[in-house]
Amino acid sequence: MAGEKVLVIGSGPAGLSATKELLNMGVDVVIVEKESYLGGTPKKLKYSLLFPELRPASEVIDPLIKSADGAKKYMESIVESAKPEGKGFVVTIKDKTGKTTTEKVSAIIAASGFEHFDSRRKYEYGYGIIPNIYQISDIERMLSENKLVTTKGTPPKRVAILLCVGSRDATVGNTYCSRVCCAVSIKQAMEIKQRIPDAVVHIYYMDIRTYGLMEDKLYWRSQLEYRVGFIRGRISEFMRGPNDTVIIKGEDTMNLNRALVVPYDMVILANGMELGLGSKQVAKALGLEFEEHGFVKPLDPDRLPVQSTRKGIFLAGAITGPKTIADSITEGQAAAMKAYEYITKGVWEEPVKVEVVEH
């Protein structure tokens, strides 16, 4: 489609799937990516297997990266501004060396993703202070590199996973559910049992949210086939024990609030999702609005979830809230279709307001 060009900000699953669809429809695509590589968080943190199918992350992400071959790319770059001009925008792009350039585009898709909650903000859990306490993002890298060992260099025989770290927690300002932590944690528990069959793995939870079809593939399968233990408990703190063990202190809320003092070789904190500084910068540069939890606000979260509050700018993936990789890919496709309708037919839907008559 000669003359029509769409800017995609971010090259994670959402941005890459949007790019793929637009290229397939004959639209020129410009990608702006702040990192030196494509693939987003799955590549940055070296994701191992994906839930619920336990398939290698590379099987999903690498084909998406390949599909973006036809796009023009600005790597290690950010969008500084997007000024309206004609039916589109003139976008200023700045790279790592400070060099700036401009691109004229017909529409923009913001898909700059999320960052994991930094568990050091929950100081009582000892992340970064007590040895052998990790985040799920650390464990993904260790599993991917086949280096799941304690500080002694030996495979852990007793592992605890604590859910909802930085999620559903008003003390850190994140009252929302991060949606994927339960599934990722159970997936990691199963991976640990695959590699260390005699390991004891316990998951401490408030409640389990393996929604939809994941219930059988993760929650039940992890217990029936892998013998992963689930303990509904309230953990107050972790302490450093003898020989670099980690001692959990708290209570079992399922069994008459029985006190817990349990040693483990390794503790994994299931840290949640936040918007992150990169997406905040994108939102500011594009003049987008934020919703109450700090994510970017769609024009209408029910009817128009991939339209932003600024005409001609579309949204995809975790920039609007916690998402799975599959959800992000779907939203990337949806944003591409909406952007195509916009640049070819001028379609821009508005929210519908219906008057409610009180009786």
GROMACS .gro file of C-alpha atoms in nm:
model
  359
    1MET     CA    1   0.000   0.000   0.000
    2ALA     CA    2   0.205   0.288  -0.133
    3GLY     CA    3   0.242   0.590   0.089
    4GLU     CA    4   0.083   0.442   0.402
    5LYS     CA    5   0.313   0.379   0.694
    6VAL     CA    6   0.244   0.272   1.055
    7LEU     CA    7   0.479   0.321   1.348
    8VAL     CA    8   0.497   0.032   1.597
    9ILE     CA    9   0.660   0.114   1.932
   10GLY     CA   10   0.797  -0.198   2.101
   11SER     CA   11   0.897  -0.534   1.957
   12GLY     CA   12   0.757  -0.780   2.208
   13PRO     CA   13   0.483  -1.032   2.120
   14ALA     CA   14   0.219  -0.758   2.072
   15GLY     CA   15   0.434  -0.527   1.860
   16LEU     CA   16   0.571  -0.808   1.647
   17SER     CA   17   0.229  -0.962   1.580
   18ALA     CA   18   0.096  -0.617   1.479
   19THR     CA   19   0.395  -0.574   1.250
   20LYS     CA   20   0.338  -0.913   1.092
   21GLU     CA   21  -0.028  -0.840   1.015
   22LEU     CA   22   0.042  -0.495   0.871
   23LEU     CA   23   0.321  -0.623   0.647
   24ASN     CA   24   0.091  -0.901   0.525
   25MET     CA   25  -0.166  -0.635   0.430
   26GLY     CA   26   0.093  -0.442   0.231
   27VAL     CA   27   0.146  -0.160   0.482
   28ASP     CA   28   0.494  -0.021   0.547
   29VAL     CA   29   0.597  -0.055   0.912
   30VAL     CA   30   0.852   0.135   1.117
   31ILE     CA   31   0.954  -0.029   1.447
   32VAL     CA   32   1.108   0.172   1.729
   33GLU     CA   33   1.268  -0.046   1.998
   34LYS     CA   34   1.464   0.077   2.301
   35GLU     CA   35   1.666  -0.243   2.328
   36SER     CA   36   1.932  -0.369   2.086
   37TYR     CA   37   1.727  -0.678   1.995
   38LEU     CA   38   1.372  -0.778   1.897
   39GLY     CA   39   1.151  -1.005   2.108
   40GLY     CA   40   1.066  -0.795   2.414
   41THR     CA   41   1.057  -0.930   2.768
   42PRO     CA   42   1.060  -1.300   2.664
   43LYS     CA   43   1.400  -1.242   2.500
   44LYS     CA   44   1.527  -1.000   2.764
   45LEU     CA   45   1.465  -1.242   3.050
   46LYS     CA   46   1.535  -1.557   2.847
   47TYR     CA   47   1.196  -1.718   2.907
   48SER     CA   48   1.219  -2.098   2.918
   49LEU     CA   49   0.892  -2.285   2.858
   50LEU     CA   50   0.557  -2.114   2.811
   51PHE     CA   51   0.240  -2.209   2.995
   52PRO     CA   52   0.008  -2.392   2.967
   53GLU     CA   53   0.151  -2.617   2.694
   54LEU     CA   54   0.510  -2.621   2.832
   55ARG     CA   55   0.650  -2.544   2.486
   56PRO     CA   56   0.979  -2.359   2.435
   57ALA     CA   57   0.935  -1.981   2.422
   58SER     CA   58   1.157  -1.968   2.115
   59GLU     CA   59   0.894  -2.164   1.917
   60VAL     CA   60   0.655  -1.871   1.963
   61ILE     CA   61   0.883  -1.568   1.967
   62ASP     CA   62   1.144  -1.650   1.702
   63PRO     CA   63   0.894  -1.686   1.413
   64LEU     CA   64   0.744  -1.349   1.511
   65ILE     CA   65   1.090  -1.191   1.502
   66LYS     CA   66   1.151  -1.344   1.158
   67SER     CA   67   0.818  -1.209   1.032
   68ALA     CA   68   0.936  -0.852   1.103
   69ASP     CA   69   1.219  -0.874   0.847
   70GLY     CA   70   1.036  -0.642   0.608
   71ALA     CA   71   0.996  -0.358   0.860
   72LYS     CA   72   1.223  -0.057   0.895
   73LYS     CA   73   1.380  -0.066   1.240
   74TYR     CA   74   1.523   0.189   1.480
   75MET     CA   75   1.701  -0.007   1.753
   76GLU     CA   76   1.819   0.134   2.088
   77SER     CA   77   1.585   0.423   2.016
   78ILE     CA   78   1.286   0.599   2.170
   79VAL     CA   79   1.002   0.814   2.038
   80GLU     CA   80   1.037   1.168   2.173
   81SER     CA   81   0.721   1.320   2.028
   82ALA     CA   82   0.434   1.268   1.782
   83LYS     CA   83   0.295   1.587   1.629
   84PRO     CA   84  -0.020   1.578   1.413
   85GLU     CA   85   0.036   1.661   1.045
   86GLY     CA   86  -0.232   1.609   0.785
   87LYS     CA   87  -0.403   1.274   0.853
   88GLY     CA   88  -0.107   1.133   1.043
   89PHE     CA   89   0.187   1.225   1.262
   90VAL     CA   90   0.542   1.346   1.235
   91VAL     CA   91   0.735   1.140   1.487
   92THR     CA   92   1.071   1.238   1.634
   93ILE     CA   93   1.295   0.941   1.710
   94LYS     CA   94   1.608   0.961   1.922
   95ASP     CA   95   1.872   0.690   1.941
   96LYS     CA   96   2.125   0.585   2.205
   97THR     CA   97   2.396   0.817   2.071
   98GLY     CA   98   2.165   1.120   2.085
   99LYS     CA   99   2.105   1.140   1.711
  100THR     CA  100   1.749   1.237   1.616
  101THR     CA  101   1.547   1.175   1.302
  102THR     CA  102   1.183   1.208   1.197
  103GLU     CA  103   0.932   0.978   1.029
  104LYS     CA  104   0.593   1.071   0.885
  105VAL     CA  105   0.341   0.798   0.961
  106SER     CA  106  -0.033   0.751   0.912
  107ALA     CA  107  -0.099   0.582   1.248
  108ILE     CA  108   0.083   0.458   1.560
  109ILE     CA  109   0.058   0.135   1.758
  110ALA     CA  110   0.199   0.160   2.112
  111ALA     CA  111   0.305  -0.186   2.230
  112SER     CA  112   0.591  -0.113   2.466
  113GLY     CA  113   0.486  -0.368   2.728
  114PHE     CA  114   0.549  -0.403   3.100
  115GLU     CA  115   0.821  -0.453   3.359
  116HIS     CA  116   0.826  -0.704   3.644
  117PHE     CA  117   0.769  -0.569   3.996
  118ASP     CA  118   1.103  -0.527   4.175
  119SER     CA  119   1.080  -0.755   4.480
  120ARG     CA  120   1.331  -0.540   4.670
  121ARG     CA  121   1.037  -0.309   4.739
  122LYS     CA  122   0.901  -0.588   4.964
  123TYR     CA  123   1.207  -0.574   5.190
  124GLU     CA  124   1.060  -0.823   5.442
  125TYR     CA  125   1.107  -1.097   5.181
  126GLY     CA  126   1.483  -1.041   5.168
  127TYR     CA  127   1.529  -1.035   4.790
  128GLY     CA  128   1.880  -0.912   4.711
  129ILE     CA  129   1.982  -0.956   5.077
  130ILE     CA  130   1.931  -1.323   5.171
  131PRO     CA  131   2.102  -1.582   4.947
  132ASN     CA  132   1.886  -1.826   4.750
  133ILE     CA  133   1.584  -1.595   4.723
  134TYR     CA  134   1.493  -1.528   4.359
  135GLN     CA  135   1.213  -1.381   4.148
  136ILE     CA  136   1.027  -1.583   3.885
  137SER     CA  137   1.201  -1.368   3.623
  138ASP     CA  138   1.540  -1.487   3.760
  139ILE     CA  139   1.424  -1.849   3.757
  140GLU     CA  140   1.318  -1.826   3.390
  141ARG     CA  141   1.677  -1.735   3.300
  142MET     CA  142   1.822  -2.010   3.522
  143LEU     CA  143   1.594  -2.270   3.366
  144SER     CA  144   1.669  -2.147   3.016
  145GLU     CA  145   2.044  -2.170   3.079
  146ASN     CA  146   2.003  -2.505   3.261
  147LYS     CA  147   2.168  -2.357   3.572
  148LEU     CA  148   1.905  -2.406   3.840
  149VAL     CA  149   2.134  -2.441   4.143
  150THR     CA  150   2.171  -2.289   4.488
  151THR     CA  151   2.466  -2.074   4.596
  152LYS     CA  152   2.646  -2.399   4.678
  153GLY     CA  153   2.620  -2.504   4.314
  154THR     CA  154   2.386  -2.795   4.387
  155PRO     CA  155   2.027  -2.851   4.267
  156PRO     CA  156   1.770  -2.740   4.529
  157LYS     CA  157   1.588  -3.024   4.704
  158ARG     CA  158   1.333  -2.808   4.885
  159VAL     CA  159   1.177  -2.516   4.699
  160ALA     CA  160   0.907  -2.269   4.806
  161ILE     CA  161   0.722  -2.039   4.565
  162LEU     CA  162   0.535  -1.739   4.708
  163LEU     CA  163   0.256  -1.593   4.495
  164CYS     CA  164   0.126  -1.234   4.472
  165VAL     CA  165   0.453  -1.046   4.533
  166GLY     CA  166   0.378  -0.691   4.423
  167SER     CA  167   0.025  -0.788   4.316
  168ARG     CA  168  -0.302  -0.752   4.510
  169ASP     CA  169  -0.096  -0.559   4.764
  170ALA     CA  170  -0.207  -0.212   4.870
  171THR     CA  171   0.119  -0.155   5.064
  172VAL     CA  172   0.306  -0.118   4.732
  173GLY     CA  173   0.017   0.051   4.551
  174ASN     CA  174  -0.068  -0.248   4.330
  175THR     CA  175  -0.417  -0.366   4.421
  176TYR     CA  176  -0.473  -0.546   4.090
  177CYS     CA  177  -0.408  -0.911   3.998
  178SER     CA  178  -0.117  -0.966   3.756
  179ARG     CA  179  -0.307  -1.257   3.594
  180VAL     CA  180  -0.009  -1.468   3.488
  181CYS     CA  181   0.190  -1.523   3.812
  182CYS     CA  182  -0.010  -1.827   3.930
  183ALA     CA  183   0.028  -1.998   3.591
  184VAL     CA  184   0.398  -1.910   3.555
  185SER     CA  185   0.471  -2.031   3.910
  186ILE     CA  186   0.296  -2.364   3.861
  187LYS     CA  187   0.471  -2.404   3.526
  188GLN     CA  188   0.807  -2.341   3.698
  189ALA     CA  189   0.719  -2.588   3.975
  190MET     CA  190   0.654  -2.854   3.710
  191GLU     CA  191   0.979  -2.770   3.531
  192ILE     CA  192   1.172  -2.803   3.857
  193LYS     CA  193   1.013  -3.143   3.922
  194GLN     CA  194   1.096  -3.253   3.568
  195ARG     CA  195   1.463  -3.173   3.628
  196ILE     CA  196   1.485  -3.270   3.996
  197PRO     CA  197   1.220  -3.542   4.046
  198ASP     CA  198   1.295  -3.595   4.417
  199ALA     CA  199   1.267  -3.222   4.500
  200VAL     CA  200   0.989  -3.105   4.733
  201VAL     CA  201   0.812  -2.801   4.582
  202HIS     CA  202   0.553  -2.603   4.776
  203ILE     CA  203   0.346  -2.312   4.644
  204TYR     CA  204   0.218  -2.065   4.904
  205TYR     CA  205  -0.095  -1.882   4.789
  206MET     CA  206  -0.388  -1.661   4.885
  207ASP     CA  207  -0.595  -1.825   4.610
  208ILE     CA  208  -0.511  -1.984   4.275
  209ARG     CA  209  -0.613  -1.817   3.946
  210THR     CA  210  -0.543  -2.065   3.667
  211TYR     CA  211  -0.850  -1.951   3.482
  212GLY     CA  212  -1.020  -2.120   3.189
  213LEU     CA  213  -0.852  -2.417   3.024
  214MET     CA  214  -0.536  -2.377   3.234
  215GLU     CA  215  -0.706  -2.537   3.536
  216ASP     CA  216  -0.653  -2.893   3.410
  217LYS     CA  217  -0.320  -2.832   3.236
  218LEU     CA  218  -0.157  -2.662   3.534
  219TYR     CA  219  -0.342  -2.671   3.867
  220TRP     CA  220  -0.462  -3.031   3.867
  221ARG     CA  221  -0.178  -3.176   3.657
  222SER     CA  222   0.089  -3.024   3.881
  223GLN     CA  223  -0.060  -3.203   4.183
  224LEU     CA  224  -0.160  -3.534   4.026
  225GLU     CA  225   0.144  -3.592   3.801
  226TYR     CA  226   0.418  -3.382   3.962
  227ARG     CA  227   0.320  -3.392   4.332
  228VAL     CA  228   0.355  -3.017   4.378
  229GLY     CA  229   0.218  -2.910   4.719
  230PHE     CA  230  -0.017  -2.613   4.761
  231ILE     CA  231  -0.033  -2.436   5.097
  232ARG     CA  232  -0.276  -2.154   5.160
  233GLY     CA  233  -0.074  -1.937   5.388
  234ARG     CA  234   0.019  -1.589   5.498
  235ILE     CA  235   0.397  -1.540   5.495
  236SER     CA  236   0.532  -1.267   5.720
  237GLU     CA  237   0.906  -1.286   5.654
  238PHE     CA  238   1.202  -1.490   5.538
  239MET     CA  239   1.516  -1.546   5.744
  240ARG     CA  240   1.861  -1.670   5.656
  241GLY     CA  241   1.911  -2.018   5.799
  242PRO     CA  242   2.213  -2.248   5.847
  243ASN     CA  243   2.411  -2.342   5.533
  244ASP     CA  244   2.241  -2.073   5.323
  245THR     CA  245   1.894  -2.218   5.368
  246VAL     CA  246   1.593  -1.985   5.378
  247ILE     CA  247   1.347  -2.013   5.664
  248ILE     CA  248   0.986  -1.915   5.598
  249LYS     CA  249   0.784  -1.774   5.887
  250GLY     CA  250   0.408  -1.734   5.866
  251GLU     CA  251   0.083  -1.920   5.915
  252ASP     CA  252  -0.114  -2.192   5.739
  253THR     CA  253  -0.454  -2.027   5.700
  254MET     CA  254  -0.623  -2.350   5.583
  255ASN     CA  255  -0.545  -2.543   5.903
  256LEU     CA  256  -0.659  -2.339   6.201
  257ASN     CA  257  -0.394  -2.074   6.135
  258ARG     CA  258  -0.115  -2.313   6.233
  259ALA     CA  259   0.221  -2.137   6.266
  260LEU     CA  260   0.476  -2.212   5.996
  261VAL     CA  261   0.853  -2.217   6.039
  262VAL     CA  262   0.989  -2.414   5.743
  263PRO     CA  263   1.340  -2.431   5.590
  264TYR     CA  264   1.397  -2.439   5.213
  265ASP     CA  265   1.702  -2.451   4.986
  266MET     CA  266   1.550  -2.198   4.747
  267VAL     CA  267   1.262  -1.949   4.759
  268ILE     CA  268   1.100  -1.802   4.446
  269LEU     CA  269   0.900  -1.480   4.464
  270ALA     CA  270   0.624  -1.461   4.202
  271ASN     CA  271   0.669  -1.093   4.122
  272GLY     CA  272   0.389  -0.929   3.929
  273MET     CA  273   0.359  -0.682   3.641
  274GLU     CA  274   0.379  -0.303   3.628
  275LEU     CA  275   0.377  -0.054   3.344
  276GLY     CA  276   0.744   0.034   3.381
  277LEU     CA  277   0.944   0.343   3.292
  278GLY     CA  278   0.971   0.261   2.920
  279SER     CA  279   0.596   0.259   2.862
  280LYS     CA  280   0.548   0.564   3.084
  281GLN     CA  281   0.790   0.752   2.860
  282VAL     CA  282   0.600   0.630   2.551
  283ALA     CA  283   0.267   0.742   2.699
  284LYS     CA  284   0.407   1.084   2.783
  285ALA     CA  285   0.563   1.129   2.437
  286LEU     CA  286   0.234   1.032   2.266
  287GLY     CA  287   0.010   1.230   2.499
  288LEU     CA  288  -0.185   0.925   2.622
  289GLU     CA  289  -0.390   0.898   2.941
  290PHE     CA  290  -0.339   0.659   3.235
  291GLU     CA  291  -0.605   0.454   3.409
  292GLU     CA  292  -0.635   0.420   3.787
  293HIS     CA  293  -0.378   0.139   3.824
  294GLY     CA  294  -0.110   0.323   3.630
  295PHE     CA  295  -0.146   0.148   3.293
  296VAL     CA  296  -0.240   0.330   2.970
  297LYS     CA  297  -0.612   0.393   2.937
  298PRO     CA  298  -0.799   0.258   2.630
  299LEU     CA  299  -1.071   0.474   2.476
  300ASP     CA  300  -1.332   0.220   2.591
  301PRO     CA  301  -1.201  -0.089   2.778
  302ASP     CA  302  -1.504  -0.300   2.681
  303ARG     CA  303  -1.584  -0.200   2.321
  304LEU     CA  304  -1.261  -0.040   2.199
  305PRO     CA  305  -0.977  -0.197   2.396
  306VAL     CA  306  -0.706  -0.130   2.133
  307GLN     CA  307  -0.797   0.233   2.061
  308SER     CA  308  -0.625   0.498   2.272
  309THR     CA  309  -0.775   0.825   2.388
  310ARG     CA  310  -0.583   1.002   2.109
  311LYS     CA  311  -0.712   0.966   1.754
  312GLY     CA  312  -0.483   0.764   1.526
  313ILE     CA  313  -0.296   0.593   1.810
  314PHE     CA  314  -0.370   0.229   1.894
  315LEU     CA  315  -0.268   0.010   2.190
  316ALA     CA  316  -0.166  -0.355   2.218
  317GLY     CA  317  -0.038  -0.588   2.487
  318ALA     CA  318   0.058  -0.522   2.848
  319ILE     CA  319   0.071  -0.144   2.805
  320THR     CA  320  -0.300  -0.148   2.904
  321GLY     CA  321  -0.269  -0.406   3.184
  322PRO     CA  322  -0.132  -0.753   3.266
  323LYS     CA  323  -0.156  -0.993   2.971
  324THR     CA  324  -0.045  -1.342   2.871
  325ILE     CA  325   0.173  -1.378   2.562
  326ALA     CA  326  -0.123  -1.526   2.372
  327ASP     CA  327  -0.341  -1.229   2.472
  328SER     CA  328  -0.068  -0.988   2.363
  329ILE     CA  329  -0.037  -1.154   2.022
  330THR     CA  330  -0.415  -1.138   1.976
  331GLU     CA  331  -0.423  -0.770   2.071
  332GLY     CA  332  -0.137  -0.699   1.830
  333GLN     CA  333  -0.343  -0.851   1.551
  334ALA     CA  334  -0.651  -0.653   1.656
  335ALA     CA  335  -0.457  -0.327   1.671
  336ALA     CA  336  -0.315  -0.393   1.323
  337MET     CA  337  -0.666  -0.445   1.183
  338LYS     CA  338  -0.794  -0.128   1.349
  339ALA     CA  339  -0.495   0.071   1.225
  340TYR     CA  340  -0.553  -0.063   0.873
  341GLU     CA  341  -0.919   0.043   0.882
  342TYR     CA  342  -0.810   0.385   1.005
  343ILE     CA  343  -0.547   0.452   0.739
  344THR     CA  344  -0.752   0.310   0.447
  345LYS     CA  345  -1.109   0.418   0.537
  346GLY     CA  346  -1.065   0.673   0.813
  347VAL     CA  347  -1.254   0.453   1.061
  348TRP     CA  348  -1.223   0.580   1.420
  349GLU     CA  349  -1.498   0.462   1.652
  350GLU     CA  350  -1.615   0.666   1.949
  351PRO     CA  351  -1.750   0.540   2.283
  352VAL     CA  352  -2.128   0.500   2.297
  353LYS     CA  353  -2.304   0.671   2.583
  354VAL     CA  354  -2.649   0.540   2.673
  355GLU     CA  355  -2.872   0.733   2.907
  356VAL     CA  356  -2.996   0.521   3.196
  357VAL     CA  357  -3.351   0.604   3.303
  358GLU     CA  358  -3.405   0.567   3.676
  359HIS     CA  359  -3.746   0.434   3.785
   0.00000   0.00000   0.00000
